PDB file of C-alpha atoms and ligand atoms in Angstrom:
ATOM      1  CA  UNK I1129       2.112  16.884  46.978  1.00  0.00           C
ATOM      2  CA  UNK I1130       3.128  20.087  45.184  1.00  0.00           C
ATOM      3  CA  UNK I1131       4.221  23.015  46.926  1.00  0.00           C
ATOM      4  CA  UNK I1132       2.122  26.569  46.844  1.00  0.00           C
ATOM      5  CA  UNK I1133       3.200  29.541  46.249  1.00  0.00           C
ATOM      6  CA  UNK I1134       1.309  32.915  47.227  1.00  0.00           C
ATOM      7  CA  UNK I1135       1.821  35.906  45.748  1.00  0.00           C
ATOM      8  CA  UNK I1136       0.553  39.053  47.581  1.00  0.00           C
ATOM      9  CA  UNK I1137      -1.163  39.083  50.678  1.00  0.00           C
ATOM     10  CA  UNK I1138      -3.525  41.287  50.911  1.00  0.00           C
ATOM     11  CA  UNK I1139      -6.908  40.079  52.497  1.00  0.00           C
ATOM     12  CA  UNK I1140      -7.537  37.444  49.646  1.00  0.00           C
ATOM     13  CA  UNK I1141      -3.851  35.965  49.727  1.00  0.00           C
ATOM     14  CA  UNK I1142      -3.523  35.973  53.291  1.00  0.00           C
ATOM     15  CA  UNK I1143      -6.969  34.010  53.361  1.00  0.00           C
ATOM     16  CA  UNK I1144      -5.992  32.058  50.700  1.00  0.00           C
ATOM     17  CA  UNK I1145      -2.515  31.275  52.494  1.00  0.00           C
ATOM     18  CA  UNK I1146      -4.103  30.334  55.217  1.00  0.00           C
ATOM     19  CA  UNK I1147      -7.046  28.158  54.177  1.00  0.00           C
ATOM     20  CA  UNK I1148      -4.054  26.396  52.262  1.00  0.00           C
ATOM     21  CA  UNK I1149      -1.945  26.343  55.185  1.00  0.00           C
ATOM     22  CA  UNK I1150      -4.354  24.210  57.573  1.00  0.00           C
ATOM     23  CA  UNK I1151      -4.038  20.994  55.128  1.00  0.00           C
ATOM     24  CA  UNK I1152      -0.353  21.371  53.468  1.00  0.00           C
ATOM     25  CA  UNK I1153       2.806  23.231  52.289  1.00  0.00           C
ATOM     26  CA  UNK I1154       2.392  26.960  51.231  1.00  0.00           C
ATOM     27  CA  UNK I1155       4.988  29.488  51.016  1.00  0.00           C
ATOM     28  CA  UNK I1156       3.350  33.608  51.393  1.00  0.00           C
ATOM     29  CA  UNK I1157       5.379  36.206  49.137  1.00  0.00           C
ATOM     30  CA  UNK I1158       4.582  39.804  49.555  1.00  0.00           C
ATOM     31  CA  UNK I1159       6.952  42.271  48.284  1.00  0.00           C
ATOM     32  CA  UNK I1160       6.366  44.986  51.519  1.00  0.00           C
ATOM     33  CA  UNK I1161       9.046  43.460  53.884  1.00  0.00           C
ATOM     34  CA  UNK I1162       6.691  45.028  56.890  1.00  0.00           C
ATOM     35  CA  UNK I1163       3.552  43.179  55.873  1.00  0.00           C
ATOM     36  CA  UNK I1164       5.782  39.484  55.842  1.00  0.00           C
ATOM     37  CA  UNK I1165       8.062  40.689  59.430  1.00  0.00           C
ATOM     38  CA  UNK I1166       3.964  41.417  60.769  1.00  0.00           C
ATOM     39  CA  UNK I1167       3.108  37.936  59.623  1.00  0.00           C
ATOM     40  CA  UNK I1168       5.854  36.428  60.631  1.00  0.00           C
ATOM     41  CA  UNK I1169       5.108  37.468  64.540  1.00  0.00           C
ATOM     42  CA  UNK I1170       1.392  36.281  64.129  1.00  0.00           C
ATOM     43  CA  UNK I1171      -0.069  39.766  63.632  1.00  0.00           C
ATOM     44  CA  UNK I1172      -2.463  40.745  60.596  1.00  0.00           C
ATOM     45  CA  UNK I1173      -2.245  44.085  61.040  1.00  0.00           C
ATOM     46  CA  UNK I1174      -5.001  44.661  58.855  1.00  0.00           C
ATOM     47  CA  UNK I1175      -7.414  42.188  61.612  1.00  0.00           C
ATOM     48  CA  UNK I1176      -8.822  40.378  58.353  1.00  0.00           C
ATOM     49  CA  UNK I1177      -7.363  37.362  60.021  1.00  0.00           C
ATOM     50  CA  UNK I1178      -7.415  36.286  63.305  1.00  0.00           C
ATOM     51  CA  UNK I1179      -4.379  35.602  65.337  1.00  0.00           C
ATOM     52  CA  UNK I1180      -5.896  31.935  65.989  1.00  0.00           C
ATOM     53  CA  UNK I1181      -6.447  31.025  62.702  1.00  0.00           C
ATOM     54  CA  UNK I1182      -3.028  32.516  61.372  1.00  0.00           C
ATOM     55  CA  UNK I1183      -1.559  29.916  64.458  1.00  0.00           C
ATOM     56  CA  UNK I1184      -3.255  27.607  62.932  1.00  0.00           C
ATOM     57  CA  UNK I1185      -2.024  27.393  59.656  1.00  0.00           C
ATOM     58  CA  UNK I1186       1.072  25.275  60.578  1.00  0.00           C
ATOM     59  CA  UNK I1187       2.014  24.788  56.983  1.00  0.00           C
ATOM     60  CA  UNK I1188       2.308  28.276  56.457  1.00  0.00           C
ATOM     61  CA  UNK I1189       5.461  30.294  56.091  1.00  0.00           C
ATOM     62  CA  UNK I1190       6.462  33.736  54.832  1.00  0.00           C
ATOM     63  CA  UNK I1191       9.160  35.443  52.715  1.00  0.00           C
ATOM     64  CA  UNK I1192       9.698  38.520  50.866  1.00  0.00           C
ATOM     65  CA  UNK I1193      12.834  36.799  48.871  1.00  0.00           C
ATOM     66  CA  UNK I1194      11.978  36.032  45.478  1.00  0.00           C
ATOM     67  CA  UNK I1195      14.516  33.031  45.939  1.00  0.00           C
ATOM     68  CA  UNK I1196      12.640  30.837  48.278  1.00  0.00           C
ATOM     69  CA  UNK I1197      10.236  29.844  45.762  1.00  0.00           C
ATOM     70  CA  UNK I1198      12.461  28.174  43.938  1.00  0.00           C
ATOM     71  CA  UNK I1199      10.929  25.062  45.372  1.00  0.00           C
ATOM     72  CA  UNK I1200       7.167  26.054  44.277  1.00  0.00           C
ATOM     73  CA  UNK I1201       5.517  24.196  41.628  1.00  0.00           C
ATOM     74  CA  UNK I1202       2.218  26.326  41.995  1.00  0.00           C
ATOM     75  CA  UNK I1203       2.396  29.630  42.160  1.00  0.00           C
ATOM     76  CA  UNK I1204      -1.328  31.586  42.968  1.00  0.00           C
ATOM     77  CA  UNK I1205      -1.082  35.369  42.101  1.00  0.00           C
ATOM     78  CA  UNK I1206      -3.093  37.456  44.179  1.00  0.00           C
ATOM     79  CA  UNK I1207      -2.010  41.204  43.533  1.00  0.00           C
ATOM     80  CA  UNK I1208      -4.052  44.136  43.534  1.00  0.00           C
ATOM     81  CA  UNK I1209      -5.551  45.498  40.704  1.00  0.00           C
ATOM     82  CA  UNK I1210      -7.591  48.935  41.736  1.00  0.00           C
ATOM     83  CA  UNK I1211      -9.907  50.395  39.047  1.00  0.00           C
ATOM     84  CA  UNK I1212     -10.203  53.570  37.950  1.00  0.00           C
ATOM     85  CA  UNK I1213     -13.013  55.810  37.228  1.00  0.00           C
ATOM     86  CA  UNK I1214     -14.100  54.075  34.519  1.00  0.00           C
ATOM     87  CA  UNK I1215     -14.009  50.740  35.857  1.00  0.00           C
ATOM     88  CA  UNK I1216     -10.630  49.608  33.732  1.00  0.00           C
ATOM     89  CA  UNK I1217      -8.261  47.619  35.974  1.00  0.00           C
ATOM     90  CA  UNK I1218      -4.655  48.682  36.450  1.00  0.00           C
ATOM     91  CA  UNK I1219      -2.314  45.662  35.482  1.00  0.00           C
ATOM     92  CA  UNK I1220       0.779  47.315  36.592  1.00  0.00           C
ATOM     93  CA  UNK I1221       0.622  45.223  39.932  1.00  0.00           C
ATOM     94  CA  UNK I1222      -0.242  41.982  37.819  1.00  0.00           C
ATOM     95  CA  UNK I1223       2.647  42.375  35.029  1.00  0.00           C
ATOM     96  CA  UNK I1224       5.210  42.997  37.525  1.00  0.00           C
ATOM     97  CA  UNK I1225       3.887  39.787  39.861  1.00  0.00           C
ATOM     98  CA  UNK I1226       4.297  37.959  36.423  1.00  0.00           C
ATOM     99  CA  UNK I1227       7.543  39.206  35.986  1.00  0.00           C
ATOM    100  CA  UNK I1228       8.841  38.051  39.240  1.00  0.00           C
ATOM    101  CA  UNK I1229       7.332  34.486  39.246  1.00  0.00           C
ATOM    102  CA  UNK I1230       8.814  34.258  35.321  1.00  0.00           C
ATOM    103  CA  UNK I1231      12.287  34.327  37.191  1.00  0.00           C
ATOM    104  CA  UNK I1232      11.543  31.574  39.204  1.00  0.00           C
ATOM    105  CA  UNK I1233       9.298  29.180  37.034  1.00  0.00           C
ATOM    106  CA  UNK I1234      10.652  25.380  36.105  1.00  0.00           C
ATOM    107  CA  UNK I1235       8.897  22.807  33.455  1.00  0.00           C
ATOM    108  CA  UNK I1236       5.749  22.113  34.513  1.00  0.00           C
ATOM    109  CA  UNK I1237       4.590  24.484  37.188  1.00  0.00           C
ATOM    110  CA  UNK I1238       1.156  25.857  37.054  1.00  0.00           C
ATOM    111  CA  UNK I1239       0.438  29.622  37.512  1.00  0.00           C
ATOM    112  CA  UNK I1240      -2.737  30.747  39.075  1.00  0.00           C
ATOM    113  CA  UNK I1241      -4.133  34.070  38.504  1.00  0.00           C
ATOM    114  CA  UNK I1242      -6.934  35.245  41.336  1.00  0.00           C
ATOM    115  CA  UNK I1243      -6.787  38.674  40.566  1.00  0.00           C
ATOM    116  CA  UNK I1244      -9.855  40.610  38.961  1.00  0.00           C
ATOM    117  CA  UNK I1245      -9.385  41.388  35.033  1.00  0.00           C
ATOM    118  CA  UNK I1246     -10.886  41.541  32.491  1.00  0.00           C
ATOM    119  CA  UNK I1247     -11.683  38.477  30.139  1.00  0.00           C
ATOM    120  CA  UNK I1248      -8.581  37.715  27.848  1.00  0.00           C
ATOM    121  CA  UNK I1249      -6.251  39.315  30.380  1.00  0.00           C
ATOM    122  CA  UNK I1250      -4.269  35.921  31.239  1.00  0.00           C
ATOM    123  CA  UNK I1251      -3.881  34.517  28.094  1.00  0.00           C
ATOM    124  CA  UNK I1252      -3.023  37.535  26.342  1.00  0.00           C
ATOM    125  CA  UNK I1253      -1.521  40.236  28.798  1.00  0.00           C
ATOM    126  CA  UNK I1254      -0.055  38.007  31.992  1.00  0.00           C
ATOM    127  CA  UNK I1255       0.900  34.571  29.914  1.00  0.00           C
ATOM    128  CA  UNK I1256       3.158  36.403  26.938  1.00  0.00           C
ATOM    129  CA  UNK I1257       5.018  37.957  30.391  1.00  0.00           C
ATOM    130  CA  UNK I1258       5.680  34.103  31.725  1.00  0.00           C
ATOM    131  CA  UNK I1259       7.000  32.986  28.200  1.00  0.00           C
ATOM    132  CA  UNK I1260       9.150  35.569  27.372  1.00  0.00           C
ATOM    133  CA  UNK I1261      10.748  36.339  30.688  1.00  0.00           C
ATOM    134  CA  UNK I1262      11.317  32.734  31.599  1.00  0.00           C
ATOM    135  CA  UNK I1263      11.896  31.400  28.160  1.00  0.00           C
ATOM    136  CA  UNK I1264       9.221  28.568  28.586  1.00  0.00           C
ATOM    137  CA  UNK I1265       6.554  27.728  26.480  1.00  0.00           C
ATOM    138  CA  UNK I1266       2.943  27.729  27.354  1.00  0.00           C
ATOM    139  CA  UNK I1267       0.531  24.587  27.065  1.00  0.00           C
ATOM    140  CA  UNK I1268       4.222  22.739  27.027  1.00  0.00           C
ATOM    141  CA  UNK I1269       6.159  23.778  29.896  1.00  0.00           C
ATOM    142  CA  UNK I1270       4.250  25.467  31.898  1.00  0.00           C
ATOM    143  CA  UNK I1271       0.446  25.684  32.127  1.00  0.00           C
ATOM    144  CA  UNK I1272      -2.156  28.475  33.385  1.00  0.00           C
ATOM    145  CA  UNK I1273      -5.259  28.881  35.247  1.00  0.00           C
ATOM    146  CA  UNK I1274      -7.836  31.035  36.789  1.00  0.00           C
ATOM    147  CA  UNK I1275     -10.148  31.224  39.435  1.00  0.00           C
ATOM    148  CA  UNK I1276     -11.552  34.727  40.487  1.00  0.00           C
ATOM    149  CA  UNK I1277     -12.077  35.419  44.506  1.00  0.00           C
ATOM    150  CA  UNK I1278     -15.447  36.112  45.224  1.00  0.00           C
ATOM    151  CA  UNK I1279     -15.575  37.445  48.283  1.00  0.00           C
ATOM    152  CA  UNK I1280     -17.200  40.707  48.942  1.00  0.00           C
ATOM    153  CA  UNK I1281     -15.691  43.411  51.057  1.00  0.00           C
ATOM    154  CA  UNK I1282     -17.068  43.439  54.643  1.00  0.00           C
ATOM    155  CA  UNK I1283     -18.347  40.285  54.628  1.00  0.00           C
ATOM    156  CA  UNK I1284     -17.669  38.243  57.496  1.00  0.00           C
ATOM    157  CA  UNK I1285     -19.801  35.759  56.929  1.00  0.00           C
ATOM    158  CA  UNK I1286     -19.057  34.239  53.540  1.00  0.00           C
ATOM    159  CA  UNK I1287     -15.627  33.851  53.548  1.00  0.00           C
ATOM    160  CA  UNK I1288     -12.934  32.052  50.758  1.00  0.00           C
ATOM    161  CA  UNK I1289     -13.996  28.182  51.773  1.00  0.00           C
ATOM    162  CA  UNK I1290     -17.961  28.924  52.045  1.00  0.00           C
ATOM    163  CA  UNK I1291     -18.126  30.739  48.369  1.00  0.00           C
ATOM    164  CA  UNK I1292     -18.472  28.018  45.456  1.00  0.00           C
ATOM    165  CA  UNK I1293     -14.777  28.813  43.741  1.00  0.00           C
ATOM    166  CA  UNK I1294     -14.862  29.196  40.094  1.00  0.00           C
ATOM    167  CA  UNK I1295     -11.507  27.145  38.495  1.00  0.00           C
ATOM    168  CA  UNK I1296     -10.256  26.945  35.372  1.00  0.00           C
ATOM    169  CA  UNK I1297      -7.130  25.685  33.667  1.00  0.00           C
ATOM    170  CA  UNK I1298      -4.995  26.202  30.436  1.00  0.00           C
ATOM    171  CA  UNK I1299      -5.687  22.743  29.047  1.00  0.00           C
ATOM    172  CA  UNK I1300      -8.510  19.757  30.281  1.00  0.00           C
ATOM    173  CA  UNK I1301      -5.815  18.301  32.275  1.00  0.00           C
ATOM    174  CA  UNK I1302      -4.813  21.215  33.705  1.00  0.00           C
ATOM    175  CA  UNK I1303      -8.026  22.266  35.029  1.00  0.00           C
ATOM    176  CA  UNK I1304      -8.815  19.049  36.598  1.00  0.00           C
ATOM    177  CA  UNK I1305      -5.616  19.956  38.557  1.00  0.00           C
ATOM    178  CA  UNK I1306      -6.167  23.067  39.491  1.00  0.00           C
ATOM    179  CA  UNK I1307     -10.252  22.246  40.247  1.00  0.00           C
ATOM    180  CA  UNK I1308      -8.849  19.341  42.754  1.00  0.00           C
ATOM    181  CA  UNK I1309      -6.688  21.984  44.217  1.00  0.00           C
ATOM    182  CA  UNK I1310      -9.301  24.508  45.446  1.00  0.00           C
ATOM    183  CA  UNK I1311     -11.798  21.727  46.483  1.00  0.00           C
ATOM    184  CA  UNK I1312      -9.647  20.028  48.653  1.00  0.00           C
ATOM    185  CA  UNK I1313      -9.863  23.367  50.706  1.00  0.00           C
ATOM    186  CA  UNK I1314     -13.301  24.857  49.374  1.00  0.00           C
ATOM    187  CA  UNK I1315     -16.082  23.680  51.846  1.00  0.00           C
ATOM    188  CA  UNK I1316     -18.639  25.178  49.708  1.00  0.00           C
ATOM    189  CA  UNK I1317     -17.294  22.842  46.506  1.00  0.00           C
ATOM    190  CA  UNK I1318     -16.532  24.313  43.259  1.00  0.00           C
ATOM    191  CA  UNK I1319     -17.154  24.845  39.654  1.00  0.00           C
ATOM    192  CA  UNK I1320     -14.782  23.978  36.463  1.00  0.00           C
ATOM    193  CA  UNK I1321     -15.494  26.553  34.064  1.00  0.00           C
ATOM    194  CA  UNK I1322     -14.839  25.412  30.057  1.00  0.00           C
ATOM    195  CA  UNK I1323     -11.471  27.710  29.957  1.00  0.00           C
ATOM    196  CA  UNK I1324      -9.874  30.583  31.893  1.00  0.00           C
ATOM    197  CA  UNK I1325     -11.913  33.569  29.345  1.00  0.00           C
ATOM    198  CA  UNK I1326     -15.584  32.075  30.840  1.00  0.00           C
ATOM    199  CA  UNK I1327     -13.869  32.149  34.342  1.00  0.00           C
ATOM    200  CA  UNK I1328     -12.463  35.738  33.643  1.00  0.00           C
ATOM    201  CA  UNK I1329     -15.993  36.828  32.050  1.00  0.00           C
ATOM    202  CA  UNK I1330     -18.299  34.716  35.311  1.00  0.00           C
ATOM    203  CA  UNK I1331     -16.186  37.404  37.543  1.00  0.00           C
ATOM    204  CA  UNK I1332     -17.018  40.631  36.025  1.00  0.00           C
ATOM    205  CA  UNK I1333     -20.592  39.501  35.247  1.00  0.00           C
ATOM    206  CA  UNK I1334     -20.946  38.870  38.928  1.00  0.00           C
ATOM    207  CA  UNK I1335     -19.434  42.234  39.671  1.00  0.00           C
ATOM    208  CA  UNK I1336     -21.455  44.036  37.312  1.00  0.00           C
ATOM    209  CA  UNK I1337     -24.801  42.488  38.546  1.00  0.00           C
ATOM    210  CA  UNK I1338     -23.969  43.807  42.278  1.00  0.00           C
ATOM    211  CA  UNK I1339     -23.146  47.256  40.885  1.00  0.00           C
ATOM    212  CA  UNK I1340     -26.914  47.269  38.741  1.00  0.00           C
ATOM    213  CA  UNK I1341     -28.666  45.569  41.939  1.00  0.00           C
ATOM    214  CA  UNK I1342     -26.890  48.957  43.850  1.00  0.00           C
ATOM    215  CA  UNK I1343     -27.791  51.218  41.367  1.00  0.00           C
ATOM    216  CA  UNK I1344     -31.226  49.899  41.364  1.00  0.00           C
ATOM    217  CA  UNK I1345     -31.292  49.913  44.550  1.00  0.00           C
ATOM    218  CA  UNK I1346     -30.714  54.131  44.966  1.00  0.00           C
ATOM    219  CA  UNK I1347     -33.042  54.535  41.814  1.00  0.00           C
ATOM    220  CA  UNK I1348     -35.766  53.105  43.890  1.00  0.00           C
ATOM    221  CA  UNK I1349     -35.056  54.684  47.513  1.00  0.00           C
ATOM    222  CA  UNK I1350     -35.648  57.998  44.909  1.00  0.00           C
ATOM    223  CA  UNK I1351     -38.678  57.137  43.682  1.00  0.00           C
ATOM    224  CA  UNK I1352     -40.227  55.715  46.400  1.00  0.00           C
ATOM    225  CA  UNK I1353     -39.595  58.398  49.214  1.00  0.00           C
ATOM    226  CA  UNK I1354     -40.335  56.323  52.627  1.00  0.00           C
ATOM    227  CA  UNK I1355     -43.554  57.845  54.086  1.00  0.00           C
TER     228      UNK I1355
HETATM  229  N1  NAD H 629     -10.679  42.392  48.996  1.00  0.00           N
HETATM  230  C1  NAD H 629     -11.733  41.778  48.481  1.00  0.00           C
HETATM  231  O1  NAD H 629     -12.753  41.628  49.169  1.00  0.00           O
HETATM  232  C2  NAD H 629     -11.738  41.237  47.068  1.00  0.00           C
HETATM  233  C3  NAD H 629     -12.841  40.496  46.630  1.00  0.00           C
HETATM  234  C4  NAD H 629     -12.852  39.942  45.349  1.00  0.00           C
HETATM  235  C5  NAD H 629     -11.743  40.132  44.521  1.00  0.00           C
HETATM  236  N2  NAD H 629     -10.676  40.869  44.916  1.00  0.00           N
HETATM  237  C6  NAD H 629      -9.523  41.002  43.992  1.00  0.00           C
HETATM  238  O2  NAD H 629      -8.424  40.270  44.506  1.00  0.00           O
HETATM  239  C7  NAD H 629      -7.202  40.935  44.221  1.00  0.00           C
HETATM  240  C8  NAD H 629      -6.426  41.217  45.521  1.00  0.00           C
HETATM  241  O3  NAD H 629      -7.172  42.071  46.357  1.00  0.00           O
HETATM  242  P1  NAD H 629      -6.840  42.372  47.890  1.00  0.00           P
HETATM  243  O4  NAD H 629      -8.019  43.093  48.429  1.00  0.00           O
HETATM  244  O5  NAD H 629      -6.368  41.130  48.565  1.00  0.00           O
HETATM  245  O6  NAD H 629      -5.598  43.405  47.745  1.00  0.00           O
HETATM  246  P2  NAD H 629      -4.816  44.138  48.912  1.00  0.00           P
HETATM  247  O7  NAD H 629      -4.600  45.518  48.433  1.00  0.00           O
HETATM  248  O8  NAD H 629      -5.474  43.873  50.233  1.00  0.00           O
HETATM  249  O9  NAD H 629      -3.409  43.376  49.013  1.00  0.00           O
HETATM  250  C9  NAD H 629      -2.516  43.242  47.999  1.00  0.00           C
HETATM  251  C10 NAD H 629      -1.156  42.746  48.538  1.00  0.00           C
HETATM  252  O10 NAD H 629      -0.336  42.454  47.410  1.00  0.00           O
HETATM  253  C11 NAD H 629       0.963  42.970  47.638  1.00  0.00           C
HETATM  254  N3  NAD H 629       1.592  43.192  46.323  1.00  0.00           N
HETATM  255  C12 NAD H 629       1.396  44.214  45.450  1.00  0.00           C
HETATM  256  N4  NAD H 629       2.127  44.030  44.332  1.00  0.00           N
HETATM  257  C13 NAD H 629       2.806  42.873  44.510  1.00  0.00           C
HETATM  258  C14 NAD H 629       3.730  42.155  43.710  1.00  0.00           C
HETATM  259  N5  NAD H 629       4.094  42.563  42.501  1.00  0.00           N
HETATM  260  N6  NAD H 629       4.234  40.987  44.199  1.00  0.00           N
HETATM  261  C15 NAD H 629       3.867  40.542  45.415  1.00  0.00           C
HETATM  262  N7  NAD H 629       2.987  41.185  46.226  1.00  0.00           N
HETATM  263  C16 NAD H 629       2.470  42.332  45.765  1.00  0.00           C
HETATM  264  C17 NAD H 629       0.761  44.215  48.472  1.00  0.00           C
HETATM  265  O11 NAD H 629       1.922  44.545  49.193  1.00  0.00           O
HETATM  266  C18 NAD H 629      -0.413  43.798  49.379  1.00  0.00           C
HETATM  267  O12 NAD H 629       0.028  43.193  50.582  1.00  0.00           O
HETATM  268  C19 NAD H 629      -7.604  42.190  43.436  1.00  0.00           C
HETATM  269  O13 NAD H 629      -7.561  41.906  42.055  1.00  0.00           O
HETATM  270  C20 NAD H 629      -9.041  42.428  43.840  1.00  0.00           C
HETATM  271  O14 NAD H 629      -9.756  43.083  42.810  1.00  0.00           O
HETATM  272  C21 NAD H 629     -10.654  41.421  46.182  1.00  0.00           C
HETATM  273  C1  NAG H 630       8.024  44.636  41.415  1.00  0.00           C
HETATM  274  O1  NAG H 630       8.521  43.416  41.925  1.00  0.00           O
HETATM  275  C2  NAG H 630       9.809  43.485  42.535  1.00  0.00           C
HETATM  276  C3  NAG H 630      10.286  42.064  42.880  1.00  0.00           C
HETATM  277  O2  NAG H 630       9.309  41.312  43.537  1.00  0.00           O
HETATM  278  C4  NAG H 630       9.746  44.420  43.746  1.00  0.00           C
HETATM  279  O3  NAG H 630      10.990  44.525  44.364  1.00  0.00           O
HETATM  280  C5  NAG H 630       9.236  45.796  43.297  1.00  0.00           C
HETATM  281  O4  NAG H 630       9.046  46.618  44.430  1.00  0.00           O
HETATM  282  C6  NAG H 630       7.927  45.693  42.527  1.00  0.00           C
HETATM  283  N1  NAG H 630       7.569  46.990  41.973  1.00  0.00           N
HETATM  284  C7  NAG H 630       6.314  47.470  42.065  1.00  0.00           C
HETATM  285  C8  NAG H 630       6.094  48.817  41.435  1.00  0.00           C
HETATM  286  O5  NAG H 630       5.387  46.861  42.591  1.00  0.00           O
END
């Protein structure tokens, strides 16, 4: 079985990490030294996990050294990347993830971008980065794929394994693997979009249709003044 790598854990690594770690081998990377010492001791500082289900990842382990995934063969990249004021992602987080898992990337390792972009962002922005600073090529010795987290903010309810996952891979092979990789863990099942641009595009549709329904939402409350 291939070996996982996380990269960034924030709320949706961490819960990644963890759904991961309850069935098999997964290494967390975070480059803030506190967040992986925190982690380390059991403690999400940032309560988005609980202390029993971090215990019970027993596959799980943490590092902030670059050099411990040398062993990886799947590396899942969940940085940040904030918006701005007019919606536009910042990739700095992204490129320099990209960067760092270029260093350590062998023949035939996949890389995983969860991540919110938009469409064409892997392929052309994130992908180029893997190639040039690992000297590989792409689609021959290493392969891509994406699958955007869903999860809204606040929600305790739906979290990663009860939200259908959208996958997607770099070739037809490669998304088979990478589908069988999330539903292994994904209670809710999942969905193998045609390539990683209609799983990029599914993502910011579904974020755009919350933002109308909100808008909508205050247009009305104006309109219609409760009585
Ligand atoms: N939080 C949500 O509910 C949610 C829902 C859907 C999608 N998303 C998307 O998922 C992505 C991650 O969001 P989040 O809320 O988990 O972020 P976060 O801010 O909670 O955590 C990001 C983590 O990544 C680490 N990090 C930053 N740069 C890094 C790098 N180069 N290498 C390794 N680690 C690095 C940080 O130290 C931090 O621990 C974003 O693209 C976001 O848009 C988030
Ligand atoms: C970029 O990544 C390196 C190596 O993981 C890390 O040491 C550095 O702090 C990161 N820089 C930024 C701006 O995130």
């Amino acid at each position: 079985m291939k070996k996982i790598a996380i990269i960034g854990l924030g709320y949706v690594g961490l819960s990644l990490a963890v759904a991961f770690g309850e069935k098999r081998d997964v290494v967390g990377f975070d480059i803030n030294p506190k967040r992986i010492s925190d982690l380390r001791d059991g403690k999400d500082l940032n309560r988005e996990v609980s202390t029993e289900e971090l215990a019970g990842a027993k596959g799980l382990s943490f590092t902030d050294s670059l050099n411990s995934l040398g062993n990886c063969q799947v590396f899942i990249i969940t940085v940040p990347t904030p918006v701005d004021e007019f919606k536009t992602p910042d990739l700095t987080p992204l490129v320099n993830a990209s960067q760092s898992v270029a260093k350590v990337l062998k023949k035939d390792d996949i890389v995983i971008y969860e991540s919110t972009v938009y469409p064409g962002a892997t392929e052309d922005i994130c992908v180029p980065i893997l190639e040039r600073d690992s000297g590989l090529s792409f689609n021959v010795d290493f392969f891509a794929g994406y699958s955007p987290e869903r999860i809204n903010p606040g929600d305790k309810e739906h979290r990663v394994k009860t939200i259908k996952k959208v996958t997607s891979g770099s070739t037809p092979e490669v998304a088979v693997e990478v589908d069988a990789l999330y539903a292994d863990i994904i209670t809710a099942g999942t969905h193998k979009a045609s390539s990683i641009r209609v799983a990029e595009a599914a993502k910011v549709i579904e974020n755009t249709q919350r933002d109308v329904n909100i808008a909508f939402m205050l247009v009305l409350i104006r309109l219609v003044p409760l009585e």
